Coordinates of C-alpha atoms and ligand atoms in Angstrom, one line a residue:
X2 CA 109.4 183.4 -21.8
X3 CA 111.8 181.7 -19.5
X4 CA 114.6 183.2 -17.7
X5 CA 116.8 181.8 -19.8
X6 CA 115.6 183.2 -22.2
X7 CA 115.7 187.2 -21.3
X8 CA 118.9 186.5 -20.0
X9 CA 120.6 185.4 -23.6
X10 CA 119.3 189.0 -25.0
X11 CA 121.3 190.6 -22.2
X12 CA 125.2 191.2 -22.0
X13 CA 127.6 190.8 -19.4
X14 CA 125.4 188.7 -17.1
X15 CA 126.0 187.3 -14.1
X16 CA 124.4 185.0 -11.1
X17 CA 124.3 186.6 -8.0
X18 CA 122.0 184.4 -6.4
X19 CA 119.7 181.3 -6.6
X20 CA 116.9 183.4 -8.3
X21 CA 118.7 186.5 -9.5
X22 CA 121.2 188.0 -12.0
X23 CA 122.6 190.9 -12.9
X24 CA 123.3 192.0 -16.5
X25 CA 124.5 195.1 -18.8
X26 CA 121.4 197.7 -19.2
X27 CA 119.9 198.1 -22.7
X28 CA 118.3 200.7 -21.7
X29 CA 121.4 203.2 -21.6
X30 CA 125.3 203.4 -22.0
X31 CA 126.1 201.1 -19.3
X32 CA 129.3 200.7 -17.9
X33 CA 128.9 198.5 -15.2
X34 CA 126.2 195.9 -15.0
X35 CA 123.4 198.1 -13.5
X36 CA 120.4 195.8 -14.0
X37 CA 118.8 193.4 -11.7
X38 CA 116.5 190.7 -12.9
X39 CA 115.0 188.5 -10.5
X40 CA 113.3 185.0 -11.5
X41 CA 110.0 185.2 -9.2
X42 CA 108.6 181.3 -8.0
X43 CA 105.5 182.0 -9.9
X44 CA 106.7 182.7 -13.2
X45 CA 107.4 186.1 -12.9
X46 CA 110.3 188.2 -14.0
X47 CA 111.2 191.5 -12.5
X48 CA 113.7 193.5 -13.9
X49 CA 115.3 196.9 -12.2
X50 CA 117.9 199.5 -13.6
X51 CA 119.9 201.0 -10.6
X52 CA 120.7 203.7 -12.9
X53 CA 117.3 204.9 -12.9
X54 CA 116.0 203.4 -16.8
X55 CA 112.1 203.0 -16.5
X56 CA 111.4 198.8 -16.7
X57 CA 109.2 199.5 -19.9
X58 CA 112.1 201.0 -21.3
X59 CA 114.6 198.2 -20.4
X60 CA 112.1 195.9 -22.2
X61 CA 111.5 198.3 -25.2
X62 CA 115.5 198.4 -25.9
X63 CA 115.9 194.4 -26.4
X64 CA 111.9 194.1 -27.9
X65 CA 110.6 192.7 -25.2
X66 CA 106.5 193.8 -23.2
X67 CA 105.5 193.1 -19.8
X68 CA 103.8 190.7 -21.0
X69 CA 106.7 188.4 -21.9
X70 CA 108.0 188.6 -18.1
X71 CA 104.7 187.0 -16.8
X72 CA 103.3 183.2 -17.8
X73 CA 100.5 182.9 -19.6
X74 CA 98.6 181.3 -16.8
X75 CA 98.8 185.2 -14.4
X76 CA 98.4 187.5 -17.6
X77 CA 95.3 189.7 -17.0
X78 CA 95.5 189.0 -13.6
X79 CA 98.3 190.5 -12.8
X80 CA 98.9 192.1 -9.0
X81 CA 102.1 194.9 -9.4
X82 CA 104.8 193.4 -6.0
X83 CA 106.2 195.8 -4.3
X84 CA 110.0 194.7 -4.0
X85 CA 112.9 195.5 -2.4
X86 CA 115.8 195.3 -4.8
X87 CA 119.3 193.6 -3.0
X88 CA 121.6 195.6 -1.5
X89 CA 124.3 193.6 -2.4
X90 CA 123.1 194.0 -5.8
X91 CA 122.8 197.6 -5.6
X92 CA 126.2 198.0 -4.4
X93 CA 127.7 196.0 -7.3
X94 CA 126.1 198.4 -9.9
X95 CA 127.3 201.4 -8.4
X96 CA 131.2 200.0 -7.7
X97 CA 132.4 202.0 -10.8
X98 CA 130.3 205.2 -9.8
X99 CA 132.2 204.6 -5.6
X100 CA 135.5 204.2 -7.5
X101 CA 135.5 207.2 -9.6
X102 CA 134.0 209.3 -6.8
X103 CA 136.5 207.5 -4.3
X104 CA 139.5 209.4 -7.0
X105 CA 137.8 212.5 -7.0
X106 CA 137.8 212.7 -2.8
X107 CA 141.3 212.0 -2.7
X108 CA 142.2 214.4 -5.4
X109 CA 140.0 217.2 -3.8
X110 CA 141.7 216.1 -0.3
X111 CA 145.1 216.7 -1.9
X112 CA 143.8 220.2 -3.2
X113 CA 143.1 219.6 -6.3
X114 CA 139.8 221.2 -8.2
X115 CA 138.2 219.2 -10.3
X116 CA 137.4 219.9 -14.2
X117 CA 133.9 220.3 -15.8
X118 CA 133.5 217.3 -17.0
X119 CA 134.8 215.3 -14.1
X120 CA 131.9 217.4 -12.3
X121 CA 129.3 216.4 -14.9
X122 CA 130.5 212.8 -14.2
X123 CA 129.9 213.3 -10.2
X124 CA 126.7 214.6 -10.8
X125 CA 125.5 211.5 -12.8
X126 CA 126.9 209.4 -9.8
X127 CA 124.7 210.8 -7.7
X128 CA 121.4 210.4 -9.2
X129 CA 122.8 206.6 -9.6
X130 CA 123.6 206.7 -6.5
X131 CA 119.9 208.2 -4.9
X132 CA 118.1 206.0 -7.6
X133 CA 119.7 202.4 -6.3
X134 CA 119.1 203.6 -2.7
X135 CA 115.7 204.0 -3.0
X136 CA 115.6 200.7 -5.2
X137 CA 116.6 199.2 -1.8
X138 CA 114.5 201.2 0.0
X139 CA 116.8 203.2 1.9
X140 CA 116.4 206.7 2.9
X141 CA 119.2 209.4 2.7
Ligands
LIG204 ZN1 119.5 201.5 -17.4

Protein backbone atom coordinates (compact mmCIF):
# COMPACT_ATOMS: atom_id res chain seq x y z
CA UNK A 1 0.00 0.00 0.00
CA UNK A 2 1.31 3.32 -0.84
CA UNK A 3 1.16 6.36 1.16
CA UNK A 4 -1.17 7.67 -0.82
CA UNK A 5 -3.10 5.38 -0.43
CA UNK A 6 -3.56 5.19 3.71
CA UNK A 7 -3.78 8.69 3.44
CA UNK A 8 -7.22 8.87 1.22
CA UNK A 9 -8.91 6.59 4.09
CA UNK A 10 -7.97 9.31 6.51
CA UNK A 11 -9.76 12.74 7.13
CA UNK A 12 -8.57 16.05 7.70
CA UNK A 13 -4.96 15.37 6.52
CA UNK A 14 -2.36 17.47 6.23
CA UNK A 15 1.63 17.70 5.05
CA UNK A 16 3.73 18.66 7.69
CA UNK A 17 6.84 17.66 6.19
CA UNK A 18 8.67 16.02 3.19
CA UNK A 19 7.87 12.38 4.57
CA UNK A 20 5.10 13.05 7.10
CA UNK A 21 1.48 13.95 7.61
CA UNK A 22 -0.90 14.38 10.01
CA UNK A 23 -4.58 13.31 9.80
CA UNK A 24 -7.98 12.83 11.96
CA UNK A 25 -7.65 9.57 14.26
CA UNK A 26 -10.06 6.68 13.42
CA UNK A 27 -9.27 5.28 16.20
CA UNK A 28 -11.38 7.67 18.63
CA UNK A 29 -13.57 10.96 18.60
CA UNK A 30 -10.94 13.18 17.34
CA UNK A 31 -11.10 16.73 17.50
CA UNK A 32 -8.01 17.79 16.36
CA UNK A 33 -5.82 15.95 13.95
CA UNK A 34 -3.90 13.70 16.55
CA UNK A 35 -2.26 11.26 14.26
CA UNK A 36 1.04 11.12 12.80
CA UNK A 37 1.90 8.99 9.87
CA UNK A 38 5.35 9.05 8.63
CA UNK A 39 6.35 7.58 4.98
CA UNK A 40 9.75 5.62 6.03
CA UNK A 41 12.59 5.47 2.78
CA UNK A 42 12.19 1.77 2.79
CA UNK A 43 8.68 1.38 2.25
CA UNK A 44 7.50 1.59 5.59
CA UNK A 45 4.65 3.41 7.10
CA UNK A 46 4.45 4.31 10.77
CA UNK A 47 1.61 5.65 12.12
CA UNK A 48 1.24 7.24 15.90
CA UNK A 49 -1.92 8.58 17.85
CA UNK A 50 -0.86 11.38 20.29
CA UNK A 51 -3.96 10.71 22.08
CA UNK A 52 -2.75 7.49 23.15
CA UNK A 53 -4.95 4.92 20.42
CA UNK A 54 -2.82 1.63 20.16
CA UNK A 55 -1.40 1.52 16.19
CA UNK A 56 -3.28 -1.86 15.72
CA UNK A 57 -6.22 -0.19 16.63
CA UNK A 58 -5.79 2.94 14.30
CA UNK A 59 -5.43 0.26 11.57
CA UNK A 60 -8.39 -1.88 12.78
CA UNK A 61 -10.85 1.36 12.59
CA UNK A 62 -10.21 2.09 8.70
CA UNK A 63 -9.52 -2.07 7.92
CA UNK A 64 -6.24 -1.83 7.52
CA UNK A 65 -3.05 -4.81 9.27
CA UNK A 66 0.50 -4.12 9.77
CA UNK A 67 0.95 -5.83 7.14
CA UNK A 68 -0.43 -3.23 4.59
CA UNK A 69 2.18 -0.49 6.11
CA UNK A 70 5.21 -2.66 5.05
CA UNK A 71 6.21 -3.69 1.14
CA UNK A 72 6.04 -6.90 0.28
CA UNK A 73 9.77 -7.22 -0.22
CA UNK A 74 10.44 -6.59 4.26
CA UNK A 75 7.22 -8.66 5.30
CA UNK A 76 8.51 -11.52 7.55
CA UNK A 77 11.48 -9.78 8.06
CA UNK A 78 10.43 -7.18 9.78
CA UNK A 79 12.81 -5.23 12.57
CA UNK A 80 10.12 -2.99 15.03
CA UNK A 81 12.24 1.06 14.76
CA UNK A 82 12.31 2.74 17.61
CA UNK A 83 11.10 6.35 16.68
CA UNK A 84 10.91 9.53 18.01
CA UNK A 85 7.67 11.16 16.94
CA UNK A 86 8.07 15.28 15.92
CA UNK A 87 7.68 17.67 18.38
CA UNK A 88 6.31 19.92 16.14
CA UNK A 89 3.84 17.39 15.35
CA UNK A 90 3.06 16.66 18.77
CA UNK A 91 2.40 20.14 19.59
CA UNK A 92 -0.05 20.55 16.68
CA UNK A 93 -2.25 17.60 18.05
CA UNK A 94 -2.44 18.85 21.45
CA UNK A 95 -3.20 22.82 20.30
CA UNK A 96 -7.01 22.30 21.13
CA UNK A 97 -6.21 20.35 24.49
CA UNK A 98 -3.33 23.92 25.31
CA UNK A 99 -6.28 26.13 24.35
CA UNK A 100 -8.98 24.76 26.38
CA UNK A 101 -6.58 24.35 29.36
CA UNK A 102 -5.13 27.87 28.56
CA UNK A 103 -9.28 29.10 29.39
CA UNK A 104 -9.44 27.08 32.30
CA UNK A 105 -6.00 28.92 33.89
CA UNK A 106 -7.32 32.12 33.24
CA UNK A 107 -10.69 31.42 34.59
CA UNK A 108 -9.26 29.67 37.83
CA UNK A 109 -6.80 32.87 37.95
CA UNK A 110 -9.83 35.14 37.95
CA UNK A 111 -11.36 32.90 40.83
CA UNK A 112 -13.52 31.03 39.15
CA UNK A 113 -14.12 27.06 40.05
CA UNK A 114 -14.46 25.00 37.49
CA UNK A 115 -17.63 22.56 36.73
CA UNK A 116 -17.41 18.64 36.66
CA UNK A 117 -17.39 18.28 33.35
CA UNK A 118 -14.92 20.97 32.48
CA UNK A 119 -12.74 18.88 35.11
CA UNK A 120 -13.46 15.56 33.23
CA UNK A 121 -12.30 17.51 30.07
CA UNK A 122 -8.79 18.58 31.94
CA UNK A 123 -8.25 15.30 32.98
CA UNK A 124 -8.47 13.83 29.43
CA UNK A 125 -5.95 16.67 28.48
CA UNK A 126 -3.58 15.47 30.52
CA UNK A 127 -3.25 11.89 29.58
CA UNK A 128 -3.00 13.52 25.90
CA UNK A 129 -0.83 15.54 27.05
CA UNK A 130 1.70 12.69 29.04
CA UNK A 131 0.96 10.30 26.03
CA UNK A 132 2.47 12.86 23.14
CA UNK A 133 5.34 13.71 25.43
CA UNK A 134 6.49 10.41 25.74
CA UNK A 135 5.79 9.90 21.85
CA UNK A 136 8.62 12.53 21.62
CA UNK A 137 10.48 11.08 24.20
CA UNK A 138 10.37 13.61 26.68
CA UNK A 139 10.33 13.15 30.34
CA UNK A 140 8.03 15.20 32.75
ZN1 LIG B 1 -6.47 8.01 18.39
Amino acid sequence: MSATNLLNQLSRVKKTGADRWMACCPAHQDKTASLSIKDLPDGRMLLHCFAGCEPDAVLAAIGLTFADLMPERLQGDFKPVRFAFSALDALRALVADLLFIRLCALSMSKGRELIASDLESLHESADRIENALAAIEVKP
